[in-house]
């Protein structure tokens, strides 16, 4: 059995990564590929790395084109997904890589996006308690943001185990593909190479409420997140440093055991051996998440560093993982756990 | 049926890339992994991207350890392969990623390597005329050098068709992984980033006689190669610009048709559509070779630009492709043609 | 009047940057240049960018060679400075780029460096209250570490003004030159490019007590620092994200005014206009520090992002600035405030 | 005496580099700064590295604004210079960084630019025979292109000495700033990092006729140039590999002596010692050109590798050098010969 899959937004970075994985997925047949202003172009001109699909021509992103597939991936600007979703029936699994259906709290959505809340879909982070069950057979899936993937997996176990105070501090570096293919001056190679810079400082990045939502759920009480994203001179990868004040009783051993236990059976989350640290290179193109934990007794904090590929586990790989669950396929199918390094 | 495969030199960059491909190869079972000074270490500490093999421990590189496999890949310093090969019987296919058995001319070997010539093995570039047949069922294979792969595929069709004069000029840029993991000051990140520099200028790089050998065979007469390798600020990839003076009768159409015909049925060589140029990003981690040709009427030259991943098609991917042929497996098995980009 | 200056450790990155600045300093004459294992070599072979000094030959690092200069810069491994300093008399200003004399607390030194404390010299960060006065005419100067420069200037005003709680959280990214020219596998270009990774997580980096010392002095009470350094794929630059919990009464305006006032007259510290963020590119090769502040009301924290060039203001530029003060020269002499960008 | 200088096109990369040099030039006072669509903006928002000019506001690029300066630098798109030049009188030295006045042959201009030829101005490469004299006191100067600077200095001595055949083959890598600040998809950081790609292959780059013009003048007969430019993952720098077939009588010694003699007195051109090779890092931000020569006896070619900073000696530094000559200032004034490395 193969499943027929469409990708809306196939000319962007998330769309390209979806296709890289889907072409190599043993149970997937590639259906419609759509784009906005790039409709009508050969995919080979826009995604030169996708050799096997070079001669495919992009269609416009309409419900007609997307209808009739077993699954449709939406890699579209925020706001487009809600619109399209209403036009596709439930025989098609919709996996939305955008933000539209991630937040549970309509007021939070309204505050951060300043548009009406479209609703909430099952959240595509199978590693969270209960999530895997909700994703099995789901017809609608909200893929997590790239930063929230890296940060939630880093801190949720500590919050679930009651080890740390409900005030997280997160500083993360992302590769430039996280900002998409938009033609903005600060994303030019000349500006980016040899330079680190922050953006969205002071808690204004829209991934902040998503992280807070996840960590609050893990903690069973409200958790605030001080989040500073930075742009690093690399194409891919997120390295997140997440920390929180230790509650009494936290020891290095208890911290480590908590994470060992939390991820013992997870195929895509690896707590590294003591002394080894995550790097984004080690997950380049891979669906793995690498973690390391430390207890800083002087500062009284637990520190967790996580590395993900923002396009793979952070977007397209996470999306395919959820699609596998929704369609009853083995969860790990078509998802590499080996990074392309060096 | 699966084949059991060993990798000698598993802690280096070529060894790591071999393992990345072999772990994901549907018909391969990983056998012994060996190293020199790194023997005894966990692979996970040396190749952090190879998550599924993280707990494997490296054994010493000896004939005893390597014996009994269906195939053994040698990713060793020059000179070691000849030695080991003599100790392994013919039930094991030996795929040598080193230079020891590439050159046909013993005098050329002696001149460039200053050691006795160990012999000549079937040359692992299936795209050359007759090579595929020689590789089917071969027990010993000499994997081409990374630069010769990029340059031979770029110029052999023009020479075979008699389109250009027998004096090639090649300037190529390589990612730093081409220089291996050796701890040399000029390979430090601080030196490499933001910088281009040449090395081995004036025809002294040891890949020069290998290119000359291949192009001479294609031309049916001696071809000289002026080769300048340069080091580029990237981890992977070779971009080679190869040119030669046009012989009378060369037209843009004839040039293009020659390449279209030469590679029409090749699964790993893509002549790009007119107007599109190769980039190393598009073949990052892929076994594809991207080519584009141009005729410069003012300068009277044919120019061919080729992009390969030096570690994939340029080394480990080419090696696996040849192993597939030697063991009677489908040639394309386990070899991605999609680059990890951006 | 010109001053005659020697540089010990001229073959390393700090030594090279010192020479870049000193050669272009209008009042400096370059005297002895010394090295350890590189003594006897032409500087041109080791520091190819220092064209005007290419033919200078490195001498061994001994007190005899260094004696008799108006100023001697020590860019040596930790532990060497104390030794040499004892052999040079007070007619020579010694500017030590190493850590030996930075810490005031002998017990802290003993704990972090596990050797006897050599003493404490005037601290070469003129922007700190009272520091400029102490540096004028000083004969011995301890140049701050690169991270402490970036972090102290970022947080000291907030602590001095009593705006935040005494628990700082700092995550900083550095270019690879911060790790020096040591031949370590993780510093190879192939490992570094395209990758972010942390090191010294959990409060074990030796710059931590220096930051705590500076911020505690500013606050007038003990301040703890949770510090996570990360290695970024660039040669130069530090981007530090420093934050602390806001004390009651902190407002965005008060935060901004505090920094405007603190640095209004500082030639090398620039608080950027609202909405503009620091980047390391903007201070590449420059002695400037760029700062931006933000108040995150949801997380209840003040966040300060600072960018410095780790080799310029973070080491050699800071050292020359202090030398200027010590020798009675204008503080800004020979110190660029323009970055080489893009 | 100071000279008052305006920069038209101050928001681009060439304009920014001009300002970096001019602010630090001991005899220059910065006058009007103009821009096209960026007129009205603070320079600090567009050129964050130019701290001392951060509060300057850009004026529109008109003859009125530019009039009355001792020198005006034009860093404008092709075609604009001719227009403006006609409106400025001869009391103002005009230094044009664009192509409009570089070519002598009106037919060549017409062929390559498809617009009427505006004329020919003294060519701002003082190192060419007779050029220095022509530039002294000149009122109009055409600054060479970045590639022609690197390639002309590399090959002119060999042609002047009659050592090589009149068919040059050039492959050069440039940093992305060579392509300017234009918002084009292939210039995004995500596309550029980790990737090498060619452009303008087959002799179509507009710098080709300029190189041919210069080399033909040196040779005293027509020289053709096969030129392939490539884009490298770095912000700045050009590494050019230029070669030509050796004429009888060429020996390594004669080749070397020719270059030693040609550049013995040139302050900005350095022939490196045997065994040392140019790198773009060594000239980052510097006005120096580094050269090395080699004779390849097997291929029968002379090979010259040159490194320049495309923005400094390749554009803005060369422009200031020519301005110095035109205004009777010391040629080397304000021009660094030290690169910012690592």
Tab-separated table of C-alpha atoms in Angstrom, chain B residues 169 171 201 228, chain D residues 147 150-155 168-172 211 215 225-227 239-244 259 292 294 301-306:
chain	number	residue	atom	x	y	z
B	169	UNK	CA	42.729	23.488	-17.820
B	171	UNK	CA	40.395	24.920	-11.505
B	201	UNK	CA	49.453	24.873	-7.694
B	228	UNK	CA	44.681	24.042	-9.630
D	147	UNK	CA	37.833	40.853	-11.163
D	150	UNK	CA	42.765	40.720	-9.565
D	151	UNK	CA	43.390	39.292	-13.020
D	152	UNK	CA	45.227	42.190	-14.634
D	153	UNK	CA	47.760	42.390	-11.828
D	154	UNK	CA	48.133	38.609	-12.051
D	155	UNK	CA	48.861	38.343	-15.756
D	168	UNK	CA	44.371	33.442	-20.927
D	169	UNK	CA	42.172	31.116	-18.896
D	170	UNK	CA	40.796	32.564	-15.689
D	171	UNK	CA	38.617	30.994	-13.017
D	172	UNK	CA	37.853	33.202	-10.056
D	211	UNK	CA	40.446	42.097	-18.701
D	215	UNK	CA	46.085	42.231	-21.022
D	225	UNK	CA	40.310	35.707	-21.924
D	226	UNK	CA	38.251	32.646	-21.046
D	227	UNK	CA	36.671	33.799	-17.792
D	239	UNK	CA	40.739	34.400	-5.454
D	240	UNK	CA	41.653	34.306	-9.130
D	241	UNK	CA	43.538	31.487	-10.828
D	242	UNK	CA	44.887	32.801	-14.113
D	243	UNK	CA	46.985	30.833	-16.528
D	244	UNK	CA	48.301	30.851	-20.059
D	259	UNK	CA	57.086	39.343	-11.188
D	292	UNK	CA	52.070	33.646	-6.315
D	294	UNK	CA	54.046	28.703	-10.744
D	301	UNK	CA	51.508	26.677	-18.539
D	302	UNK	CA	52.292	29.579	-16.286
D	303	UNK	CA	49.807	29.808	-13.433
D	304	UNK	CA	49.297	32.908	-11.297
D	305	UNK	CA	47.041	32.994	-8.270
D	306	UNK	CA	45.983	36.349	-6.886
